[in-house]
Short mmCIF file of C-alpha atoms and ligand atoms in Angstrom, two decimals:
data_model
loop_
_atom_site.label_atom_id
_atom_site.label_comp_id
_atom_site.label_asym_id
_atom_site.label_seq_id
_atom_site.Cartn_x
_atom_site.Cartn_y
_atom_site.Cartn_z
CA MET A 5 -26.83 -47.38 -76.52
CA THR A 6 -23.83 -45.77 -74.92
CA GLU A 7 -20.88 -48.09 -75.21
CA ARG A 8 -18.76 -48.62 -72.16
CA LEU A 9 -15.52 -50.45 -71.34
CA ASP A 10 -14.52 -51.65 -67.89
CA MET A 11 -11.23 -53.31 -67.07
CA LEU A 12 -11.58 -54.71 -63.56
CA GLY A 13 -8.90 -55.96 -61.17
CA ILE A 14 -6.35 -56.44 -63.93
CA GLY A 15 -3.06 -58.03 -62.85
CA LYS A 16 -0.01 -58.89 -64.93
CA SER A 17 3.53 -60.00 -64.09
CA PHE A 18 6.59 -60.43 -66.27
CA PHE A 19 8.71 -62.84 -64.25
CA ALA A 20 9.60 -60.88 -61.12
CA THR A 21 8.15 -57.58 -62.39
CA ARG A 22 4.64 -56.80 -61.24
CA ALA A 23 3.67 -54.67 -64.24
CA LEU A 24 0.00 -54.27 -63.24
CA ASP A 25 -1.63 -54.84 -59.90
CA ASP A 26 -5.41 -54.73 -59.38
CA VAL A 27 -5.97 -52.08 -62.04
CA ASN A 28 -9.47 -50.73 -62.61
CA PHE A 29 -9.96 -48.62 -65.69
CA SER A 30 -13.13 -47.56 -67.48
CA CYS A 31 -14.14 -45.40 -70.38
CA THR A 32 -17.33 -44.30 -72.04
CA ALA A 33 -18.36 -43.48 -75.60
CA GLY A 34 -18.15 -39.80 -76.47
CA GLU A 35 -15.33 -39.11 -74.02
CA VAL A 36 -11.55 -38.91 -73.97
CA HIS A 37 -9.85 -40.65 -71.09
CA ALA A 38 -6.22 -39.57 -70.62
CA LEU A 39 -3.82 -42.19 -69.28
CA VAL A 40 -0.61 -40.82 -67.76
CA GLY A 41 2.41 -42.08 -65.85
CA LEU A 42 6.20 -42.08 -65.99
CA ASN A 43 8.11 -44.60 -68.10
CA GLY A 44 7.52 -48.10 -66.84
CA ALA A 45 4.29 -47.22 -64.99
CA GLY A 46 2.35 -49.89 -66.89
CA LYS A 47 0.33 -47.87 -69.43
CA SER A 48 1.41 -49.82 -72.49
CA THR A 49 0.99 -53.14 -70.73
CA LEU A 50 -2.58 -52.25 -69.79
CA MET A 51 -3.34 -51.21 -73.36
CA LYS A 52 -1.68 -54.31 -74.80
CA ILE A 53 -3.94 -56.42 -72.64
CA LEU A 54 -6.91 -54.51 -73.98
CA GLY A 55 -5.59 -54.94 -77.51
CA GLY A 56 -5.06 -58.69 -77.18
CA VAL A 57 -1.27 -58.42 -77.48
CA TYR A 58 -0.67 -59.62 -73.89
CA GLN A 59 -2.80 -61.90 -71.74
CA ARG A 60 -3.76 -60.74 -68.28
CA ASP A 61 -2.99 -62.90 -65.23
CA GLU A 62 -6.00 -61.68 -63.25
CA GLY A 63 -9.12 -59.61 -63.74
CA GLU A 64 -11.90 -59.14 -66.19
CA ILE A 65 -12.68 -57.03 -69.24
CA ARG A 66 -16.30 -56.01 -69.78
CA ILE A 67 -17.99 -54.26 -72.64
CA ASN A 68 -21.41 -52.89 -71.78
CA ASN A 69 -21.26 -54.95 -68.62
CA THR A 70 -20.75 -58.22 -70.46
CA PRO A 71 -17.45 -60.05 -69.83
CA VAL A 72 -15.45 -60.51 -73.05
CA GLU A 73 -12.36 -62.53 -73.92
CA ILE A 74 -9.64 -60.71 -75.81
CA ALA A 75 -7.11 -63.40 -76.58
CA ALA A 76 -5.67 -61.92 -79.78
CA PRO A 77 -5.63 -58.59 -81.60
CA ALA A 78 -8.39 -59.85 -83.89
CA ASP A 79 -10.68 -60.23 -80.84
CA ALA A 80 -10.08 -56.62 -79.90
CA GLY A 81 -11.00 -55.62 -83.44
CA ARG A 82 -14.17 -57.68 -83.30
CA HIS A 83 -15.20 -55.85 -80.14
CA GLY A 84 -14.64 -52.48 -81.80
CA ILE A 85 -11.35 -51.67 -80.06
CA ALA A 86 -8.57 -50.19 -82.21
CA MET A 87 -4.98 -49.35 -81.31
CA ILE A 88 -3.23 -46.57 -83.17
CA HIS A 89 0.44 -47.39 -82.79
CA GLN A 90 3.34 -45.02 -82.85
CA GLU A 91 4.98 -47.13 -85.51
CA LEU A 92 2.23 -46.76 -88.04
CA SER A 93 1.46 -49.79 -90.13
CA LEU A 94 0.62 -48.17 -93.45
CA ILE A 95 1.98 -49.06 -96.87
CA GLY A 96 3.59 -46.06 -98.52
CA GLU A 97 3.05 -47.22 -102.08
CA LEU A 98 -0.71 -47.57 -101.68
CA THR A 99 -3.15 -44.67 -101.71
CA VAL A 100 -5.11 -43.48 -98.69
CA ALA A 101 -8.15 -45.48 -99.84
CA GLY A 102 -5.96 -48.46 -100.79
CA ASN A 103 -4.59 -48.62 -97.25
CA ILE A 104 -7.98 -48.22 -95.64
CA PHE A 105 -9.47 -51.04 -97.73
CA LEU A 106 -6.38 -53.25 -97.57
CA GLY A 107 -7.52 -56.88 -97.29
CA LYS A 108 -11.19 -56.03 -97.84
CA GLU A 109 -11.10 -54.33 -101.21
CA ILE A 110 -14.34 -53.63 -103.02
CA ARG A 111 -14.38 -55.25 -106.47
CA HIS A 112 -16.45 -54.69 -109.58
CA LYS A 113 -19.25 -57.21 -109.46
CA GLY A 114 -18.25 -60.62 -110.76
CA THR A 115 -14.67 -59.54 -111.57
CA PRO A 116 -11.36 -59.57 -109.73
CA PHE A 117 -10.90 -55.87 -110.52
CA MET A 118 -10.91 -53.36 -107.71
CA ASN A 119 -13.54 -50.68 -107.74
CA LYS A 120 -11.23 -47.83 -106.85
CA ALA A 121 -13.84 -45.16 -107.42
CA GLU A 122 -16.25 -46.74 -104.95
CA MET A 123 -13.54 -47.22 -102.31
CA ALA A 124 -12.44 -43.61 -102.72
CA ARG A 125 -16.06 -42.47 -102.47
CA GLN A 126 -16.60 -44.27 -99.18
CA VAL A 127 -13.35 -42.92 -97.74
CA ARG A 128 -14.26 -39.43 -98.95
CA ALA A 129 -17.60 -39.69 -97.12
CA GLN A 130 -15.83 -40.59 -93.85
CA LEU A 131 -13.27 -37.81 -94.25
CA ASP A 132 -16.08 -35.32 -94.91
CA ARG A 133 -17.97 -36.52 -91.88
CA PHE A 134 -15.01 -35.42 -89.74
CA GLY A 135 -14.20 -32.31 -91.75
CA LEU A 136 -10.85 -33.67 -92.96
CA ALA A 137 -9.37 -32.35 -96.19
CA LEU A 138 -7.41 -35.36 -97.37
CA ASP A 139 -7.39 -36.79 -100.89
CA PRO A 140 -8.28 -40.54 -100.89
CA HIS A 141 -6.22 -40.99 -104.07
CA ARG A 142 -2.95 -39.71 -102.64
CA PRO A 143 -0.19 -42.24 -102.04
CA VAL A 144 0.46 -42.56 -98.31
CA ARG A 145 4.19 -41.99 -98.73
CA GLU A 146 3.42 -38.36 -99.59
CA LEU A 147 1.59 -37.76 -96.31
CA ASN A 148 3.11 -36.27 -93.17
CA SER A 149 2.88 -38.05 -89.81
CA GLY A 150 -0.30 -36.27 -88.79
CA GLU A 151 -2.09 -37.25 -91.96
CA LYS A 152 -0.86 -40.83 -91.67
CA GLN A 153 -2.26 -41.02 -88.18
CA ILE A 154 -5.58 -39.82 -89.49
CA VAL A 155 -5.58 -42.53 -92.15
CA GLU A 156 -5.04 -45.16 -89.43
CA ILE A 157 -7.89 -43.77 -87.36
CA ILE A 158 -10.25 -43.58 -90.34
CA ARG A 159 -9.38 -47.16 -91.18
CA ALA A 160 -10.29 -48.18 -87.62
CA LEU A 161 -13.54 -46.21 -87.70
CA MET A 162 -14.51 -47.79 -91.01
CA SER A 163 -14.08 -51.21 -89.41
CA ASP A 164 -16.65 -50.17 -86.82
CA ALA A 165 -14.31 -49.28 -83.98
CA TRP A 166 -16.02 -47.39 -81.17
CA LEU A 167 -12.92 -47.22 -78.93
CA ILE A 168 -9.63 -45.80 -80.19
CA VAL A 169 -6.42 -46.06 -78.18
CA MET A 170 -3.73 -43.50 -79.02
CA ASP A 171 -0.25 -43.87 -77.53
CA GLU A 172 1.46 -40.46 -77.42
CA PRO A 173 -0.08 -39.41 -80.73
CA THR A 174 1.36 -35.91 -80.89
CA SER A 175 5.01 -36.77 -80.25
CA ALA A 176 5.93 -36.47 -83.92
CA LEU A 177 3.44 -33.85 -85.04
CA SER A 178 3.85 -30.23 -86.09
CA GLU A 179 1.67 -27.58 -84.43
CA GLU A 180 -0.63 -27.49 -87.42
CA ASP A 181 -1.06 -31.27 -87.44
CA LYS A 182 -1.78 -31.27 -83.72
CA GLU A 183 -4.61 -28.81 -84.29
CA MET A 184 -5.95 -31.03 -87.06
CA LEU A 185 -5.78 -34.07 -84.76
CA PHE A 186 -7.51 -32.28 -81.87
CA ASP A 187 -10.29 -31.13 -84.16
CA PHE A 188 -10.66 -34.68 -85.36
CA ILE A 189 -10.77 -35.96 -81.78
CA ARG A 190 -13.46 -33.45 -80.86
CA ARG A 191 -15.56 -34.56 -83.81
CA MET A 192 -15.07 -38.23 -82.92
CA LYS A 193 -16.33 -37.47 -79.43
CA ALA A 194 -19.37 -35.82 -80.90
CA GLU A 195 -19.96 -38.97 -82.98
CA GLY A 196 -19.91 -41.13 -79.86
CA ILE A 197 -16.40 -42.58 -80.17
CA ALA A 198 -14.47 -43.31 -76.96
CA ILE A 199 -10.78 -42.44 -76.89
CA ILE A 200 -8.01 -43.54 -74.56
CA TYR A 201 -5.27 -41.00 -74.88
CA ILE A 202 -1.77 -41.73 -73.54
CA SER A 203 0.18 -38.50 -73.17
CA HIS A 204 2.23 -36.44 -70.76
CA HIS A 205 1.30 -33.07 -72.20
CA MET A 206 -0.80 -31.29 -69.62
CA PRO A 207 -2.21 -28.71 -72.07
CA GLU A 208 -3.41 -31.51 -74.36
CA ILE A 209 -4.89 -33.53 -71.55
CA PHE A 210 -6.63 -30.58 -69.99
CA GLY A 211 -7.71 -29.38 -73.43
CA ILE A 212 -9.45 -32.50 -74.75
CA ALA A 213 -9.97 -35.10 -72.01
CA GLU A 214 -12.95 -35.64 -69.73
CA ASP A 215 -11.17 -38.08 -67.42
CA VAL A 216 -7.60 -38.61 -66.34
CA THR A 217 -6.04 -41.70 -64.79
CA VAL A 218 -2.50 -41.70 -63.43
CA MET A 219 -0.49 -44.91 -63.07
CA ARG A 220 2.62 -45.44 -61.03
CA ASP A 221 4.54 -48.71 -60.64
CA GLY A 222 1.67 -50.78 -61.95
CA VAL A 223 -1.13 -49.32 -59.85
CA ILE A 224 -3.68 -46.57 -60.36
CA VAL A 225 -2.81 -43.65 -58.11
CA LEU A 226 -5.34 -41.12 -59.36
CA SER A 227 -8.50 -41.32 -61.43
CA GLU A 228 -10.60 -38.20 -61.70
CA ARG A 229 -12.79 -36.03 -63.86
CA ILE A 230 -10.62 -33.39 -65.52
CA ALA A 231 -12.97 -30.69 -64.28
CA GLU A 232 -12.28 -31.73 -60.71
CA THR A 233 -8.48 -31.90 -60.75
CA SER A 234 -5.48 -29.74 -61.65
CA GLU A 235 -2.25 -30.03 -63.63
CA ASP A 236 -0.34 -29.76 -60.40
CA HIS A 237 -2.24 -32.60 -58.81
CA VAL A 238 -1.73 -34.87 -61.83
CA ILE A 239 2.01 -34.19 -61.95
CA LYS A 240 2.43 -34.76 -58.21
CA SER A 241 0.68 -38.11 -58.39
CA MET A 242 2.91 -39.23 -61.28
CA THR A 243 6.05 -38.95 -59.18
CA GLY A 244 4.83 -39.80 -55.71
CA ALA A 245 6.33 -38.36 -52.58
CA GLU A 246 9.05 -40.89 -51.86
CA LEU A 247 12.60 -39.53 -51.69
CA ASP A 248 15.11 -40.63 -54.25
CA GLN A 249 17.63 -43.22 -53.19
CA PHE A 250 20.55 -42.13 -55.29
CA VAL A 251 22.95 -39.52 -53.96
CA LYS A 252 25.21 -38.15 -56.62
CA PRO A 253 28.69 -37.24 -55.43
CA HIS A 254 29.10 -33.49 -55.46
CA LYS A 255 31.62 -32.25 -57.99
CA GLN A 256 33.12 -28.83 -58.34
CA ILE A 257 32.88 -27.82 -61.99
CA THR A 258 35.86 -25.54 -62.49
CA GLY A 259 37.09 -26.41 -65.96
CA LYS A 260 36.78 -24.11 -68.92
CA VAL A 261 33.85 -24.01 -71.29
CA VAL A 262 34.10 -26.67 -74.00
CA LEU A 263 30.89 -25.90 -75.80
CA SER A 264 28.75 -22.82 -75.86
CA VAL A 265 25.60 -22.50 -77.83
CA ASP A 266 24.01 -19.13 -78.30
CA GLY A 267 20.50 -18.45 -79.56
CA LEU A 268 20.32 -21.60 -81.68
CA SER A 269 17.09 -21.72 -83.68
CA SER A 270 15.70 -23.97 -86.37
CA PRO A 271 12.05 -23.35 -87.24
CA GLY A 272 9.81 -26.16 -86.05
CA ASN A 273 12.63 -27.85 -84.13
CA TYR A 274 14.16 -25.61 -81.47
CA ASP A 275 14.04 -21.97 -80.73
CA GLY A 276 16.57 -19.57 -79.21
CA VAL A 277 18.49 -22.19 -77.21
CA THR A 278 21.48 -21.01 -75.19
CA LEU A 279 23.59 -23.42 -73.18
CA GLY A 280 27.15 -24.22 -72.17
CA VAL A 281 29.08 -27.34 -71.25
CA HIS A 282 32.27 -27.17 -69.16
CA GLU A 283 35.10 -29.65 -68.99
CA GLY A 284 34.04 -32.57 -66.84
CA GLU A 285 30.44 -31.41 -66.66
CA ILE A 286 27.39 -33.50 -67.45
CA VAL A 287 24.60 -31.37 -68.89
CA VAL A 288 21.30 -33.10 -69.47
CA LEU A 289 18.59 -31.92 -71.84
CA THR A 290 15.19 -33.34 -71.08
CA GLY A 291 11.61 -32.98 -72.21
CA LEU A 292 8.97 -35.05 -73.88
CA ARG A 293 9.51 -36.72 -77.22
CA GLY A 294 9.14 -34.00 -79.83
CA CYS A 295 10.64 -31.29 -77.59
CA GLY A 296 13.39 -30.63 -80.14
CA ALA A 297 16.37 -31.79 -78.07
CA PRO A 298 17.66 -34.50 -80.45
CA GLU A 299 17.53 -32.10 -83.40
CA LEU A 300 19.45 -29.58 -81.32
CA ALA A 301 22.09 -32.12 -80.34
CA LYS A 302 22.54 -33.22 -83.94
CA ALA A 303 22.91 -29.62 -85.09
CA ILE A 304 25.68 -29.10 -82.53
CA PHE A 305 27.45 -32.17 -83.90
CA GLY A 306 27.30 -30.65 -87.39
CA LEU A 307 24.54 -32.74 -88.92
CA ASP A 308 22.16 -29.84 -89.56
CA ALA A 309 22.99 -26.92 -91.79
CA GLY A 310 19.78 -25.00 -91.38
CA TYR A 311 20.02 -23.21 -88.05
CA GLY A 312 20.47 -19.66 -86.88
CA GLY A 313 22.59 -18.67 -83.90
CA GLU A 314 26.07 -19.75 -82.95
CA VAL A 315 27.86 -22.90 -81.81
CA ARG A 316 31.27 -22.30 -80.25
CA TYR A 317 33.49 -25.27 -79.48
CA LEU A 318 36.94 -24.95 -77.91
CA ASP A 319 36.95 -21.22 -78.72
CA LYS A 320 36.11 -21.70 -82.38
CA THR A 321 32.81 -20.93 -84.09
CA LEU A 322 31.65 -24.03 -85.91
CA LYS A 323 30.06 -23.91 -89.33
CA PRO A 324 26.55 -25.35 -89.53
CA GLY A 325 26.34 -28.70 -91.27
CA ARG A 326 30.11 -29.23 -91.35
CA GLY A 327 29.51 -32.97 -90.98
CA PRO A 328 30.65 -35.62 -88.54
CA ALA A 329 34.16 -36.05 -89.93
CA VAL A 330 35.14 -32.58 -88.77
CA ALA A 331 33.52 -33.11 -85.38
CA VAL A 332 35.39 -36.35 -84.81
CA ARG A 333 38.71 -34.82 -85.81
CA GLU A 334 38.12 -32.07 -83.29
CA GLY A 335 37.40 -34.49 -80.46
CA MET A 336 33.62 -34.28 -80.50
CA GLY A 337 31.70 -37.55 -80.37
CA LEU A 338 28.06 -38.53 -80.76
CA VAL A 339 26.21 -41.68 -79.78
CA THR A 340 22.86 -41.71 -81.53
CA GLU A 341 19.57 -43.00 -80.17
CA ASN A 342 19.04 -45.11 -83.23
CA ARG A 343 21.94 -47.49 -82.78
CA ASP A 344 20.82 -50.27 -85.06
CA LYS A 345 20.28 -47.84 -87.91
CA ASN A 346 23.21 -45.47 -87.71
CA GLY A 347 25.24 -46.43 -84.65
CA ILE A 348 26.68 -49.73 -85.80
CA LEU A 349 27.31 -51.68 -88.97
CA PRO A 350 25.46 -54.90 -88.13
CA PRO A 351 27.29 -57.33 -90.44
CA LEU A 352 30.75 -56.21 -89.30
CA SER A 353 32.62 -57.61 -86.34
CA VAL A 354 32.88 -56.06 -82.92
CA ARG A 355 36.48 -55.24 -83.75
CA ASP A 356 35.69 -53.43 -87.00
CA ASN A 357 32.85 -51.53 -85.39
CA ILE A 358 35.11 -50.26 -82.62
CA ALA A 359 37.99 -49.44 -84.95
CA LEU A 360 35.90 -47.56 -87.49
CA PRO A 361 36.42 -43.99 -86.26
CA PHE A 362 40.07 -44.67 -85.49
CA LEU A 363 41.07 -45.93 -88.90
CA GLU A 364 42.58 -42.63 -89.93
CA LYS A 365 44.65 -42.56 -86.77
CA THR A 366 45.83 -46.13 -87.07
CA LEU A 367 47.15 -45.65 -90.57
CA LYS A 368 50.90 -45.89 -90.87
CA GLY A 369 52.16 -44.77 -94.27
CA GLY A 370 48.82 -45.71 -95.82
CA LEU A 371 48.69 -49.12 -94.16
CA ILE A 372 46.56 -50.10 -91.22
CA ASP A 373 48.59 -50.71 -88.09
CA GLY A 374 46.95 -53.99 -87.07
CA ALA A 375 48.66 -54.19 -83.71
CA ARG A 376 47.49 -50.69 -82.80
CA VAL A 377 43.93 -51.57 -83.81
CA ASP A 378 44.04 -54.75 -81.72
CA SER A 379 45.20 -52.90 -78.66
CA ILE A 380 42.56 -50.18 -79.05
CA VAL A 381 39.87 -52.82 -79.49
CA ALA A 382 41.02 -54.90 -76.53
CA LYS A 383 41.13 -51.85 -74.30
CA ALA A 384 37.71 -50.67 -75.44
CA ILE A 385 36.13 -54.04 -74.70
CA ARG A 386 37.79 -54.16 -71.29
CA ASP A 387 36.97 -50.56 -70.30
CA THR A 388 33.30 -50.97 -71.08
CA SER A 389 32.95 -54.55 -69.76
CA THR A 390 31.38 -55.50 -73.08
CA LYS A 391 30.30 -59.12 -73.19
CA THR A 392 31.32 -60.68 -76.48
CA SER A 393 32.71 -64.13 -77.23
CA SER A 394 35.51 -62.58 -79.30
CA PRO A 395 36.36 -59.34 -81.10
CA ASP A 396 35.57 -61.21 -84.32
CA GLN A 397 31.95 -61.82 -83.30
CA GLU A 398 29.48 -60.07 -85.61
CA ILE A 399 28.07 -57.15 -83.67
CA ARG A 400 24.48 -57.87 -84.67
CA PHE A 401 24.46 -60.90 -82.36
CA LEU A 402 25.20 -58.84 -79.24
CA SER A 403 22.50 -57.71 -76.80
CA GLY A 404 21.25 -54.10 -76.93
CA GLY A 405 23.28 -53.15 -73.88
CA ASN A 406 26.49 -54.55 -75.31
CA LYS A 407 25.92 -52.89 -78.66
CA GLN A 408 25.50 -49.62 -76.85
CA LYS A 409 28.75 -50.16 -74.96
CA ILE A 410 30.52 -50.62 -78.28
CA CYS A 411 29.04 -47.36 -79.54
CA PHE A 412 30.57 -45.79 -76.44
CA SER A 413 33.89 -47.54 -76.58
CA ARG A 414 34.77 -45.74 -79.78
CA TRP A 415 34.91 -42.51 -77.87
CA LEU A 416 37.01 -43.58 -74.93
CA ASP A 417 39.98 -42.33 -76.90
CA GLU A 418 42.18 -39.79 -75.14
CA ASP A 419 41.45 -36.98 -77.61
CA LEU A 420 37.77 -36.76 -76.75
CA LYS A 421 36.68 -33.35 -75.43
CA LEU A 422 32.92 -33.42 -75.80
CA LEU A 423 30.56 -36.36 -76.04
CA ILE A 424 26.94 -36.00 -77.07
CA LEU A 425 24.68 -38.87 -76.03
CA LEU A 426 21.14 -39.35 -77.26
CA GLU A 427 19.04 -41.57 -75.00
CA PRO A 428 22.11 -43.48 -73.80
CA THR A 429 20.20 -46.27 -72.07
CA ARG A 430 17.15 -46.61 -74.29
CA GLY A 431 15.95 -50.18 -74.42
CA ILE A 432 18.74 -51.75 -72.39
CA ASP A 433 18.68 -53.77 -69.19
CA VAL A 434 19.59 -52.57 -65.69
CA HIS A 435 23.04 -54.12 -65.54
CA ALA A 436 24.15 -52.59 -68.81
CA LYS A 437 22.59 -49.33 -67.61
CA ALA A 438 24.79 -49.29 -64.52
CA ASP A 439 27.88 -49.94 -66.70
CA ILE A 440 26.91 -47.10 -68.98
CA TYR A 441 26.37 -44.66 -66.09
CA ARG A 442 29.81 -45.64 -64.83
CA ILE A 443 31.39 -45.01 -68.25
CA ILE A 444 29.73 -41.60 -68.42
CA GLU A 445 30.90 -40.61 -64.93
CA ASP A 446 34.43 -41.86 -65.73
CA LEU A 447 34.57 -39.78 -68.90
CA ALA A 448 33.40 -36.69 -67.02
CA GLY A 449 35.97 -37.45 -64.33
CA ARG A 450 38.62 -37.36 -67.06
CA GLY A 451 37.48 -33.86 -68.04
CA VAL A 452 35.29 -34.69 -71.02
CA GLY A 453 32.27 -32.41 -71.33
CA ILE A 454 29.08 -34.41 -71.73
CA LEU A 455 25.76 -33.40 -73.24
CA ILE A 456 23.00 -35.94 -72.80
CA LEU A 457 19.47 -36.12 -74.06
CA SER A 458 17.32 -38.29 -71.84
CA TYR A 459 13.56 -38.70 -71.54
CA GLU A 460 13.77 -40.66 -68.30
CA ILE A 461 13.46 -38.42 -65.31
CA ASP A 462 15.27 -40.74 -62.91
CA GLU A 463 18.22 -40.95 -65.25
CA VAL A 464 18.20 -37.18 -65.66
CA LEU A 465 18.36 -36.71 -61.90
CA MET A 466 21.01 -39.37 -61.49
CA LEU A 467 23.45 -38.11 -64.12
CA GLY A 468 23.03 -34.37 -64.41
CA ASP A 469 25.34 -31.74 -63.00
CA ARG A 470 23.03 -29.37 -64.76
CA VAL A 471 19.62 -30.05 -66.27
CA LEU A 472 17.79 -28.04 -68.91
CA THR A 473 14.13 -28.73 -69.43
CA MET A 474 12.64 -28.22 -72.87
CA TYR A 475 9.12 -27.86 -74.16
CA GLN A 476 8.20 -27.35 -77.80
CA GLY A 477 11.72 -26.40 -78.82
CA ALA A 478 12.39 -23.85 -76.10
CA THR A 479 14.39 -24.28 -72.90
CA ILE A 480 12.11 -23.70 -69.93
CA HIS A 481 14.37 -23.78 -66.87
CA GLU A 482 17.89 -24.65 -65.89
CA TYR A 483 18.59 -26.59 -62.71
CA ALA A 484 21.99 -26.97 -61.09
CA TYR A 485 22.79 -29.95 -58.91
CA PRO A 486 21.82 -30.35 -56.06
CA HIS A 487 18.91 -27.97 -56.58
CA PHE A 488 16.82 -30.41 -58.57
CA ASP A 489 13.06 -30.26 -58.26
CA LYS A 490 11.59 -33.33 -59.89
CA ASP A 491 8.00 -32.12 -59.85
CA ARG A 492 8.92 -28.80 -61.33
CA MET A 493 11.03 -30.46 -64.00
CA LEU A 494 8.14 -32.72 -64.94
CA ALA A 495 5.80 -29.75 -65.00
CA ASP A 496 8.23 -27.93 -67.36
CA MET A 497 8.47 -30.97 -69.63
CA ALA A 498 4.72 -31.43 -69.66
CA GLY A 499 4.13 -27.83 -70.67
CA ALA A 500 2.20 -27.08 -67.47
CA GLY A 501 0.83 -23.58 -67.65
CA HIS A 502 1.00 -23.47 -71.46
CA THR A 503 -2.20 -23.27 -73.45
CA THR A 504 -2.87 -25.13 -76.67
P1 ADP B 606 4.72 -47.61 -69.69
O1 ADP B 606 4.04 -47.87 -70.98
O2 ADP B 606 3.86 -46.93 -68.68
O3 ADP B 606 6.03 -46.89 -69.87
P2 ADP B 606 5.08 -50.47 -69.60
O4 ADP B 606 3.70 -51.01 -69.58
O5 ADP B 606 5.79 -50.50 -70.89
O6 ADP B 606 5.09 -49.00 -68.99
O7 ADP B 606 5.96 -51.26 -68.54
C1 ADP B 606 5.53 -51.58 -67.22
C2 ADP B 606 6.53 -52.53 -66.57
O8 ADP B 606 6.47 -53.80 -67.18
C3 ADP B 606 7.97 -52.06 -66.70
O9 ADP B 606 8.65 -52.42 -65.52
C4 ADP B 606 8.47 -52.85 -67.88
O10 ADP B 606 9.86 -53.04 -67.79
C5 ADP B 606 7.72 -54.16 -67.72
N1 ADP B 606 7.48 -54.82 -69.01
C6 ADP B 606 6.67 -54.36 -70.01
N2 ADP B 606 6.65 -55.22 -71.04
C7 ADP B 606 7.47 -56.25 -70.70
C8 ADP B 606 7.86 -57.47 -71.33
N3 ADP B 606 7.40 -57.82 -72.54
N4 ADP B 606 8.72 -58.28 -70.67
C9 ADP B 606 9.17 -57.95 -69.45
N5 ADP B 606 8.85 -56.84 -68.80
C10 ADP B 606 8.00 -55.98 -69.40
MG1 MG B 607 4.63 -47.20 -72.96
#
């Protein structure tokens, strides 16, 4: 029997946000159904409802025309639906087979001892079935992201999944691993597996999918057979025709060049990138996750030694991998995307977190000038409208938006010449977003050159004086305000016109 899933009239609200409204979505065994849409369109919410992570408010889920209840992830599993998450849930210390059989180990008859040979044999048989050359005995920590993804999928298939949901599976994969994954997907199709594939890469979608559904603001705006649509059509329906509300004040960029990057290349990351940032200018790099922009930004800051090409900053050529200390001394700042990991020191106070980069400057004859620190901290909190009960509050108790403001406040110092921002508003609420946009515009107004990496098209359009689109490590086009073309930018980012 051909398996079939239908999600009918699905509705879901989060307080005032209508995340899904009357959504109809179907897929069939042996086919790949691509699900696309800009950030916030509702893709993950729809899939979480299918996976039993969220409960729908309205609608019905049917498998082979029979209504089913999916109240918890275990229910999804029982119905043969598996989610492959971006944050993979494997245990590095266990082998491939150990992970696949985790919780349902095969034991030697009548003993508590695991039958490792039998488990490996069964895994081997599955890997062979899909033409995958992976050793069941290898510890998972030795595998790359592509191989780990394959282990997750095999684990799902061995628990009798017939429907696999993949959320942007290629975002962290090398070219070679992508090929391996696509081969695997083609073989799964041939074996009658259904796949829901969330991605923005047009070449991938048009290379492996049979159907494509586009969501926008919680509704389905396009659902078609791949053979009957075009990349252009898909991209246009992602953005819609409505004009953008925001009008950015026009600035004349007349200052001198702060940063110029010439032919920067790092194999597998970015390739032949040339760009410049002027005083007071906001340059935005954008693309899909995996486009190489964060690696590029970190190399400019001095965190990567292995690149070719040249980085010139304030008329000096910078040495690759010179480290952050040098950058900071020279007035170059970086706010990372991974704030909890390397942006803040969670157990320290707000005050200590702000003062950190200034310690050298606030030393007076080897002693810390406490009064100077206090005034810097007070000013930083005020300038960024950070909400904290006191400077002595431990930073880990602040909201994401306020933590981000603290990461910024360190750089409001008068010596700053260039600030590099990676995903400056990732995971923070609208109010904090507005504050952060204001801080960025203020800094630019003061003459600081700003280089931003953002994956959110609306933010890109709102902040950029110049925008560079990237795809697979290369810059595709440069756009100067006000000549922004949202559809064309999205097409660049999605690799429209490329072939896999
Ligand atoms: P996508 O995956 O397409 O980027 P999402 O499904 O994550 O979109 O989000 C759709 C909408 O629902 C967005 O407006 C998002 O802010 C909102 N949303 C998603 N999850 C939650 C949640 N747990 N609480 C509140 N709002 C949410
Ligand atoms: Mg999502």
